[in-house]
PDB file of C-alpha atoms and ligand atoms in Angstrom:
ATOM      1  CA  MET A   1    -112.519 -13.229-193.205  1.00 92.00           C
ATOM      2  CA  LEU A   2    -112.115 -15.843-195.905  1.00 96.00           C
ATOM      3  CA  PRO A   3    -108.313 -16.402-196.148  1.00 96.00           C
ATOM      4  CA  ASP A   4    -108.292 -16.224-199.942  1.00 97.00           C
ATOM      5  CA  LEU A   5    -110.282 -12.986-199.883  1.00 97.00           C
ATOM      6  CA  LYS A   6    -107.818 -11.470-197.427  1.00 97.00           C
ATOM      7  CA  ARG A   7    -104.889 -12.473-199.653  1.00 97.00           C
ATOM      8  CA  LEU A   8    -106.621 -11.234-202.803  1.00 98.00           C
ATOM      9  CA  ILE A   9    -107.121  -7.849-201.137  1.00 97.00           C
ATOM     10  CA  GLN A  10    -103.390  -7.745-200.306  1.00 97.00           C
ATOM     11  CA  LEU A  11    -102.566  -8.869-203.842  1.00 97.00           C
ATOM     12  CA  GLN A  12    -104.696  -6.050-205.257  1.00 98.00           C
ATOM     13  CA  GLN A  13    -103.018  -3.530-202.941  1.00 97.00           C
ATOM     14  CA  LEU A  14     -99.607  -4.641-204.225  1.00 97.00           C
ATOM     15  CA  ASP A  15    -100.795  -4.383-207.809  1.00 97.00           C
ATOM     16  CA  ASN A  16    -102.278  -0.927-207.161  1.00 97.00           C
ATOM     17  CA  THR A  17     -98.981   0.252-205.664  1.00 97.00           C
ATOM     18  CA  ALA A  18     -97.129  -1.161-208.670  1.00 97.00           C
ATOM     19  CA  ALA A  19     -99.552   0.455-211.138  1.00 97.00           C
ATOM     20  CA  ASP A  20     -99.155   3.854-209.427  1.00 97.00           C
ATOM     21  CA  ALA A  21     -95.359   3.517-209.522  1.00 97.00           C
ATOM     22  CA  GLN A  22     -95.439   2.430-213.161  1.00 97.00           C
ATOM     23  CA  ARG A  23     -97.586   5.434-214.134  1.00 97.00           C
ATOM     24  CA  ILE A  24     -95.064   7.809-212.567  1.00 97.00           C
ATOM     25  CA  VAL A  25     -92.114   5.970-214.181  1.00 97.00           C
ATOM     26  CA  ASP A  26     -93.833   6.168-217.571  1.00 97.00           C
ATOM     27  CA  ALA A  27     -94.301   9.923-217.194  1.00 97.00           C
ATOM     28  CA  ILE A  28     -90.622  10.575-216.384  1.00 97.00           C
ATOM     29  CA  PRO A  29     -89.353  10.701-220.006  1.00 96.00           C
ATOM     30  CA  SER A  30     -91.829  13.456-220.890  1.00 97.00           C
ATOM     31  CA  ARG A  31     -90.857  15.382-217.757  1.00 96.00           C
ATOM     32  CA  ILE A  32     -87.193  15.134-218.821  1.00 95.00           C
ATOM     33  CA  GLU A  33     -88.152  16.216-222.340  1.00 96.00           C
ATOM     34  CA  ALA A  34     -89.862  19.298-220.899  1.00 96.00           C
ATOM     35  CA  LEU A  35     -86.697  20.183-218.976  1.00 96.00           C
ATOM     36  CA  ASP A  36     -84.589  19.696-222.114  1.00 95.00           C
ATOM     37  CA  ALA A  37     -86.976  21.908-224.073  1.00 96.00           C
ATOM     38  CA  GLU A  38     -86.578  24.649-221.475  1.00 96.00           C
ATOM     39  CA  LEU A  39     -82.784  24.429-221.733  1.00 96.00           C
ATOM     40  CA  THR A  40     -82.990  24.548-225.535  1.00 97.00           C
ATOM     41  CA  ALA A  41     -85.190  27.653-225.379  1.00 97.00           C
ATOM     42  CA  ARG A  42     -82.803  29.400-222.953  1.00 97.00           C
ATOM     43  CA  THR A  43     -79.825  28.527-225.163  1.00 98.00           C
ATOM     44  CA  ALA A  44     -81.664  29.825-228.232  1.00 98.00           C
ATOM     45  CA  ALA A  45     -82.378  33.087-226.381  1.00 97.00           C
ATOM     46  CA  VAL A  46     -78.643  33.550-225.712  1.00 98.00           C
ATOM     47  CA  ASP A  47     -77.829  32.805-229.364  1.00 98.00           C
ATOM     48  CA  GLU A  48     -80.468  35.244-230.553  1.00 98.00           C
ATOM     49  CA  ALA A  49     -79.262  38.056-228.275  1.00 98.00           C
ATOM     50  CA  THR A  50     -75.625  37.386-229.279  1.00 98.00           C
ATOM     51  CA  GLY A  51     -76.631  37.384-232.947  1.00 98.00           C
ATOM     52  CA  ARG A  52     -78.342  40.767-232.615  1.00 97.00           C
ATOM     53  CA  LEU A  53     -75.275  42.215-230.834  1.00 97.00           C
ATOM     54  CA  ASP A  54     -72.843  40.847-233.444  1.00 97.00           C
ATOM     55  CA  ALA A  55     -74.971  42.143-236.319  1.00 97.00           C
ATOM     56  CA  ARG A  56     -75.009  45.642-234.797  1.00 95.00           C
ATOM     57  CA  LYS A  57     -71.238  45.471-234.211  1.00 96.00           C
ATOM     58  CA  SER A  58     -70.585  44.697-237.881  1.00 96.00           C
ATOM     59  CA  GLU A  59     -72.929  47.508-238.896  1.00 95.00           C
ATOM     60  CA  ARG A  60     -70.953  49.882-236.695  1.00 94.00           C
ATOM     61  CA  ALA A  61     -67.653  48.631-238.157  1.00 96.00           C
ATOM     62  CA  ALA A  62     -69.007  49.334-241.646  1.00 96.00           C
ATOM     63  CA  VAL A  63     -70.057  52.860-240.632  1.00 96.00           C
ATOM     64  CA  GLU A  64     -66.621  53.493-239.097  1.00 97.00           C
ATOM     65  CA  LYS A  65     -64.959  52.340-242.281  1.00 97.00           C
ATOM     66  CA  THR A  66     -67.126  54.684-244.371  1.00 97.00           C
ATOM     67  CA  LEU A  67     -66.409  57.534-241.944  1.00 97.00           C
ATOM     68  CA  ALA A  68     -62.639  56.971-242.249  1.00 97.00           C
ATOM     69  CA  ALA A  69     -62.926  57.114-246.034  1.00 97.00           C
ATOM     70  CA  ILE A  70     -64.903  60.390-245.867  1.00 97.00           C
ATOM     71  CA  GLN A  71     -62.341  61.877-243.482  1.00 96.00           C
ATOM     72  CA  THR A  72     -59.528  60.944-245.861  1.00 96.00           C
ATOM     73  CA  ARG A  73     -61.407  62.595-248.702  1.00 95.00           C
ATOM     74  CA  LEU A  74     -62.016  65.660-246.549  1.00 95.00           C
ATOM     75  CA  SER A  75     -58.283  66.066-245.762  1.00 95.00           C
ATOM     76  CA  ARG A  76     -57.509  65.747-249.443  1.00 95.00           C
ATOM     77  CA  PHE A  77     -60.067  68.485-250.277  1.00 94.00           C
ATOM     78  CA  ARG A  78     -58.533  70.740-247.634  1.00 93.00           C
ATOM     79  CA  GLU A  79     -55.058  70.261-249.158  1.00 93.00           C
ATOM     80  CA  GLN A  80     -56.456  70.882-252.618  1.00 92.00           C
ATOM     81  CA  LEU A  81     -58.144  74.081-251.375  1.00 91.00           C
ATOM     82  CA  MET A  82     -54.670  75.576-250.831  1.00 91.00           C
ATOM     83  CA  ALA A  83     -53.724  74.864-254.435  1.00 90.00           C
ATOM     84  CA  VAL A  84     -56.806  76.262-256.269  1.00 90.00           C
ATOM     85  CA  LYS A  85     -56.158  79.030-258.763  1.00 92.00           C
ATOM     86  CA  THR A  86     -59.601  80.520-259.490  1.00 94.00           C
ATOM     87  CA  ASN A  87     -62.562  81.714-257.479  1.00 94.00           C
ATOM     88  CA  LYS A  88     -64.761  79.232-259.254  1.00 93.00           C
ATOM     89  CA  GLU A  89     -62.498  76.348-258.258  1.00 92.00           C
ATOM     90  CA  TYR A  90     -62.350  77.709-254.692  1.00 93.00           C
ATOM     91  CA  THR A  91     -66.155  77.814-254.417  1.00 94.00           C
ATOM     92  CA  ALA A  92     -66.491  74.341-255.885  1.00 93.00           C
ATOM     93  CA  MET A  93     -63.921  72.947-253.447  1.00 94.00           C
ATOM     94  CA  GLN A  94     -65.607  74.649-250.511  1.00 94.00           C
ATOM     95  CA  HIS A  95     -68.849  73.053-251.553  1.00 95.00           C
ATOM     96  CA  GLU A  96     -67.148  69.615-251.642  1.00 94.00           C
ATOM     97  CA  ILE A  97     -65.703  70.258-248.181  1.00 96.00           C
ATOM     98  CA  ALA A  98     -69.059  71.312-246.735  1.00 96.00           C
ATOM     99  CA  THR A  99     -70.713  68.201-248.173  1.00 96.00           C
ATOM    100  CA  ALA A 100     -67.981  65.938-246.748  1.00 96.00           C
ATOM    101  CA  GLU A 101     -68.208  67.655-243.352  1.00 96.00           C
ATOM    102  CA  ALA A 102     -71.958  67.086-243.258  1.00 97.00           C
ATOM    103  CA  ASP A 103     -71.316  63.461-244.148  1.00 96.00           C
ATOM    104  CA  VAL A 104     -68.824  63.128-241.304  1.00 97.00           C
ATOM    105  CA  GLN A 105     -71.338  64.628-238.875  1.00 97.00           C
ATOM    106  CA  ARG A 106     -74.078  62.283-240.051  1.00 97.00           C
ATOM    107  CA  HIS A 107     -71.861  59.199-239.668  1.00 96.00           C
ATOM    108  CA  GLU A 108     -70.630  60.312-236.250  1.00 96.00           C
ATOM    109  CA  ASP A 109     -74.239  60.667-235.106  1.00 96.00           C
ATOM    110  CA  THR A 110     -74.992  57.174-236.367  1.00 95.00           C
ATOM    111  CA  ILE A 111     -71.985  55.773-234.481  1.00 95.00           C
ATOM    112  CA  LEU A 112     -73.185  57.454-231.287  1.00 94.00           C
ATOM    113  CA  GLU A 113     -76.639  55.920-231.722  1.00 93.00           C
ATOM    114  CA  HIS A 114     -75.043  52.529-232.305  1.00 92.00           C
ATOM    115  CA  MET A 115     -72.967  52.849-229.138  1.00 93.00           C
ATOM    116  CA  LEU A 116     -76.080  53.377-227.005  1.00 93.00           C
ATOM    117  CA  GLU A 117     -77.833  50.514-228.754  1.00 95.00           C
ATOM    118  CA  LEU A 118     -74.788  48.253-228.360  1.00 96.00           C
ATOM    119  CA  ASP A 119     -74.856  48.848-224.592  1.00 96.00           C
ATOM    120  CA  ASP A 120     -78.479  47.685-224.485  1.00 96.00           C
ATOM    121  CA  LEU A 121     -77.765  44.670-226.697  1.00 97.00           C
ATOM    122  CA  ALA A 122     -74.737  43.689-224.593  1.00 97.00           C
ATOM    123  CA  ALA A 123     -76.875  43.940-221.439  1.00 98.00           C
ATOM    124  CA  ALA A 124     -79.494  41.703-223.072  1.00 97.00           C
ATOM    125  CA  VAL A 125     -76.803  39.090-223.823  1.00 98.00           C
ATOM    126  CA  THR A 126     -75.652  39.175-220.183  1.00 98.00           C
ATOM    127  CA  THR A 127     -79.223  38.771-218.924  1.00 98.00           C
ATOM    128  CA  ALA A 128     -79.896  35.861-221.280  1.00 98.00           C
ATOM    129  CA  LYS A 129     -76.643  34.146-220.237  1.00 98.00           C
ATOM    130  CA  GLN A 130     -77.481  34.559-216.551  1.00 98.00           C
ATOM    131  CA  ALA A 131     -80.950  33.106-217.144  1.00 97.00           C
ATOM    132  CA  LEU A 132     -79.414  30.171-219.023  1.00 97.00           C
ATOM    133  CA  SER A 133     -76.900  29.503-216.270  1.00 97.00           C
ATOM    134  CA  ALA A 134     -79.542  29.642-213.499  1.00 97.00           C
ATOM    135  CA  SER A 135     -81.884  27.486-215.531  1.00 96.00           C
ATOM    136  CA  ARG A 136     -79.143  24.941-216.286  1.00 96.00           C
ATOM    137  CA  LYS A 137     -78.443  24.528-212.564  1.00 97.00           C
ATOM    138  CA  GLU A 138     -82.139  24.090-211.795  1.00 96.00           C
ATOM    139  CA  ILE A 139     -82.562  21.604-214.625  1.00 96.00           C
ATOM    140  CA  GLU A 140     -79.553  19.564-213.507  1.00 96.00           C
ATOM    141  CA  LYS A 141     -81.044  19.423-210.021  1.00 97.00           C
ATOM    142  CA  SER A 142     -84.505  18.475-211.302  1.00 96.00           C
ATOM    143  CA  THR A 143     -83.069  15.833-213.630  1.00 96.00           C
ATOM    144  CA  ALA A 144     -81.039  14.294-210.795  1.00 96.00           C
ATOM    145  CA  ALA A 145     -84.168  14.276-208.610  1.00 97.00           C
ATOM    146  CA  LEU A 146     -86.141  12.558-211.376  1.00 96.00           C
ATOM    147  CA  MET A 147     -83.427   9.926-211.785  1.00 96.00           C
ATOM    148  CA  ALA A 148     -83.420   9.282-208.048  1.00 97.00           C
ATOM    149  CA  GLU A 149     -87.213   9.086-208.095  1.00 97.00           C
ATOM    150  CA  ARG A 150     -87.081   6.608-210.953  1.00 97.00           C
ATOM    151  CA  GLY A 151     -84.564   4.501-209.005  1.00 97.00           C
ATOM    152  CA  ASP A 152     -86.894   4.407-205.987  1.00 98.00           C
ATOM    153  CA  LEU A 153     -89.910   3.579-208.130  1.00 98.00           C
ATOM    154  CA  GLU A 154     -88.069   0.781-209.902  1.00 97.00           C
ATOM    155  CA  GLN A 155     -87.186  -0.664-206.513  1.00 98.00           C
ATOM    156  CA  THR A 156     -90.869  -0.473-205.555  1.00 97.00           C
ATOM    157  CA  LEU A 157     -91.789  -2.229-208.806  1.00 98.00           C
ATOM    158  CA  GLY A 158     -89.254  -4.984-208.157  1.00 98.00           C
ATOM    159  CA  ARG A 159     -90.397  -5.438-204.572  1.00 98.00           C
ATOM    160  CA  THR A 160     -94.129  -5.488-205.385  1.00 97.00           C
ATOM    161  CA  ALA A 161     -93.571  -7.961-208.239  1.00 97.00           C
ATOM    162  CA  ALA A 162     -91.673 -10.318-205.932  1.00 97.00           C
ATOM    163  CA  GLU A 163     -94.283  -9.962-203.177  1.00 97.00           C
ATOM    164  CA  HIS A 164     -97.050 -10.502-205.722  1.00 97.00           C
ATOM    165  CA  ASP A 165     -95.500 -13.813-206.816  1.00 96.00           C
ATOM    166  CA  THR A 166     -94.945 -15.013-203.246  1.00 97.00           C
ATOM    167  CA  LEU A 167     -98.470 -14.087-202.201  1.00 97.00           C
ATOM    168  CA  LEU A 168    -100.038 -15.620-205.291  1.00 94.00           C
ATOM    169  CA  GLU A 169     -98.603 -19.026-204.342  1.00 94.00           C
ATOM    170  CA  THR A 170    -100.564 -18.963-201.087  1.00 96.00           C
ATOM    171  CA  ILE A 171    -103.903 -18.381-202.848  1.00 97.00           C
ATOM    172  CA  GLY A 172    -106.198 -21.209-203.948  1.00 96.00           C
ATOM    173  CA  ALA A 173    -106.132 -22.111-207.636  1.00 96.00           C
ATOM    174  CA  GLU A 174    -109.753 -21.104-208.270  1.00 96.00           C
ATOM    175  CA  ALA A 175    -109.313 -17.701-206.627  1.00 97.00           C
ATOM    176  CA  GLN A 176    -106.104 -17.171-208.611  1.00 96.00           C
ATOM    177  CA  VAL A 177    -107.826 -17.910-211.897  1.00 96.00           C
ATOM    178  CA  LEU A 178    -110.735 -15.627-211.018  1.00 97.00           C
ATOM    179  CA  PHE A 179    -108.416 -12.790-209.959  1.00 97.00           C
ATOM    180  CA  ASN A 180    -106.247 -13.068-213.064  1.00 97.00           C
ATOM    181  CA  ARG A 181    -109.227 -13.203-215.386  1.00 97.00           C
ATOM    182  CA  ILE A 182    -110.899 -10.115-213.912  1.00 98.00           C
ATOM    183  CA  ALA A 183    -107.586  -8.221-213.646  1.00 97.00           C
ATOM    184  CA  LYS A 184    -106.941  -8.867-217.318  1.00 97.00           C
ATOM    185  CA  GLN A 185    -110.404  -7.666-218.332  1.00 96.00           C
ATOM    186  CA  ARG A 186    -110.523  -4.737-215.901  1.00 96.00           C
ATOM    187  CA  ASN A 187    -107.252  -2.926-216.371  1.00 95.00           C
ATOM    188  CA  GLY A 188    -105.496  -4.668-213.475  1.00 96.00           C
ATOM    189  CA  VAL A 189    -108.175  -3.978-210.858  1.00 97.00           C
ATOM    190  CA  ALA A 190    -109.936  -7.191-209.779  1.00 98.00           C
ATOM    191  CA  VAL A 191    -110.716  -6.492-206.125  1.00 98.00           C
ATOM    192  CA  VAL A 192    -112.497  -3.392-204.822  1.00 97.00           C
ATOM    193  CA  GLU A 193    -114.298  -2.354-201.691  1.00 97.00           C
ATOM    194  CA  ALA A 194    -118.069  -2.304-201.462  1.00 97.00           C
ATOM    195  CA  ARG A 195    -119.207   0.737-199.506  1.00 95.00           C
ATOM    196  CA  ASP A 196    -122.620   2.148-198.597  1.00 94.00           C
ATOM    197  CA  GLY A 197    -124.300  -0.544-200.694  1.00 95.00           C
ATOM    198  CA  LEU A 198    -122.302   0.358-203.809  1.00 96.00           C
ATOM    199  CA  CYS A 199    -119.418  -1.121-205.748  1.00 97.00           C
ATOM    200  CA  SER A 200    -116.792   1.568-205.016  1.00 96.00           C
ATOM    201  CA  LEU A 201    -115.383   1.385-208.528  1.00 96.00           C
ATOM    202  CA  CYS A 202    -118.311   1.163-210.950  1.00 96.00           C
ATOM    203  CA  ASN A 203    -120.718   2.719-208.409  1.00 96.00           C
ATOM    204  CA  VAL A 204    -123.504   0.284-209.192  1.00 96.00           C
ATOM    205  CA  ARG A 205    -125.980  -0.224-206.326  1.00 97.00           C
ATOM    206  CA  LEU A 206    -125.746  -3.787-205.047  1.00 96.00           C
ATOM    207  CA  ARG A 207    -128.795  -5.846-204.248  1.00 96.00           C
ATOM    208  CA  PRO A 208    -129.338  -5.836-200.460  1.00 95.00           C
ATOM    209  CA  GLN A 209    -128.786  -9.584-200.049  1.00 95.00           C
ATOM    210  CA  VAL A 210    -125.573  -9.345-202.114  1.00 96.00           C
ATOM    211  CA  PHE A 211    -124.326  -6.440-200.013  1.00 96.00           C
ATOM    212  CA  ASN A 212    -125.204  -8.304-196.800  1.00 95.00           C
ATOM    213  CA  HIS A 213    -123.244 -11.267-198.081  1.00 96.00           C
ATOM    214  CA  ILE A 214    -120.239  -9.020-198.797  1.00 97.00           C
ATOM    215  CA  LEU A 215    -120.422  -7.532-195.294  1.00 96.00           C
ATOM    216  CA  GLN A 216    -119.557 -10.963-193.915  1.00 96.00           C
ATOM    217  CA  ASN A 217    -116.361 -11.271-196.022  1.00 97.00           C
ATOM    218  CA  THR A 218    -116.749 -15.039-196.096  1.00 96.00           C
ATOM    219  CA  ALA A 219    -116.945 -15.607-199.849  1.00 96.00           C
ATOM    220  CA  LEU A 220    -115.696 -14.226-203.155  1.00 97.00           C
ATOM    221  CA  VAL A 221    -118.714 -12.157-204.226  1.00 97.00           C
ATOM    222  CA  GLN A 222    -118.548 -10.361-207.558  1.00 97.00           C
ATOM    223  CA  CYS A 223    -120.132  -7.095-208.614  1.00 96.00           C
ATOM    224  CA  ASP A 224    -123.127  -7.719-210.862  1.00 94.00           C
ATOM    225  CA  SER A 225    -122.049  -4.940-213.142  1.00 96.00           C
ATOM    226  CA  CYS A 226    -118.213  -4.940-213.403  1.00 97.00           C
ATOM    227  CA  ASN A 227    -117.603  -8.495-212.160  1.00 97.00           C
ATOM    228  CA  ARG A 228    -114.920  -7.358-209.712  1.00 98.00           C
ATOM    229  CA  ILE A 229    -114.540  -9.191-206.418  1.00 98.00           C
ATOM    230  CA  LEU A 230    -116.034  -7.092-203.628  1.00 98.00           C
ATOM    231  CA  TYR A 231    -115.122  -6.931-199.949  1.00 97.00           C
ATOM    232  CA  HIS A 232    -116.140  -4.996-196.882  1.00 96.00           C
ATOM    233  CA  ASP A 233    -113.616  -2.939-194.924  1.00 94.00           C
ATOM    234  CA  PRO A 234    -114.906  -2.573-191.331  1.00 91.00           C
ATOM    235  CA  ASN A 235    -112.521   0.391-190.807  1.00 89.00           C
ATOM    236  CA  SER A 236    -113.847   2.256-193.806  1.00 83.00           C
ATOM    237  CA  LYS A 237    -115.915   5.300-192.838  1.00 73.00           C
ATOM    238  CA  PRO A 238    -119.243   5.816-194.596  1.00 61.00           C
ATOM    239  CA  ALA A 239    -119.158   8.598-197.169  1.00 55.00           C
ATOM    240  CA  ALA A 240    -120.238  11.974-195.787  1.00 54.00           C
ATOM    241  CA  VAL A 241    -122.214  12.672-198.943  1.00 52.00           C
ATOM    242  CA  PRO A 242    -124.407   9.842-200.256  1.00 50.00           C
ATOM    243  CA  ALA A 243    -122.776   8.323-203.330  1.00 50.00           C
ATOM    244  CA  VAL A 244    -124.577   8.830-206.613  1.00 53.00           C
ATOM    245  CA  ASP A 245    -125.743   5.838-208.583  1.00 54.00           C
ATOM    246  CA  ALA A 246    -124.057   5.239-211.897  1.00 47.00           C
ATOM    247  CA  PRO A 247    -126.389   5.928-214.812  1.00 48.00           C
TER     248      PRO A 247
HETATM  249 ZN1   ZN M   1    -118.651  -2.879-209.941  1.00 76.66          ZN
END
């Protein structure tokens, strides 16, 4: 194989590794954002459940206060009943007492309803807090894993960049210029395999004499369509399904 072609293939492999690592690194902030959003939602759920519980508690406190006032009034009516002088007054007072007693009953029923509801609301707060706590642990673990992953990827990026520079120095000036020009135009991919008579990236069918030339790996042959440098990998297995020509 032409030495420069061999080195360009290695150079492309390094660049591909670096590009893959960079893509994953770039996606890490949005993955962390998603974890943060989950934590925010869990925290909001706890706040909401606590808010509902507190609101019901104040409602119950208000009902209890009203009930106490009615009971005070009722005791006063009962004392006054002893002091009435006429039948008319007695009947009127009895009516007041009956009304107050009905009021007491109504408020006591409400308090009972609130107690049952408060149990449910308190249980909902507990559930939401447990979910938050479990989620927080998971998120801390996931975040730590992402940080570790980022550390590894940054090491890969540093290593591939250094290897890229070292390798580039061993490549002939013309081949360097060609590689850099195509890489710049073609999103960092300047060297690709030719397989089954096709450019493996743009899928264009190569002219037979061009493909035969590539099979020898003795020159820098470019794809007629995408201009990338093509090579033949003798270890590459032919595709099981015939590749489809690009339109
Ligand atoms: Zn091509």
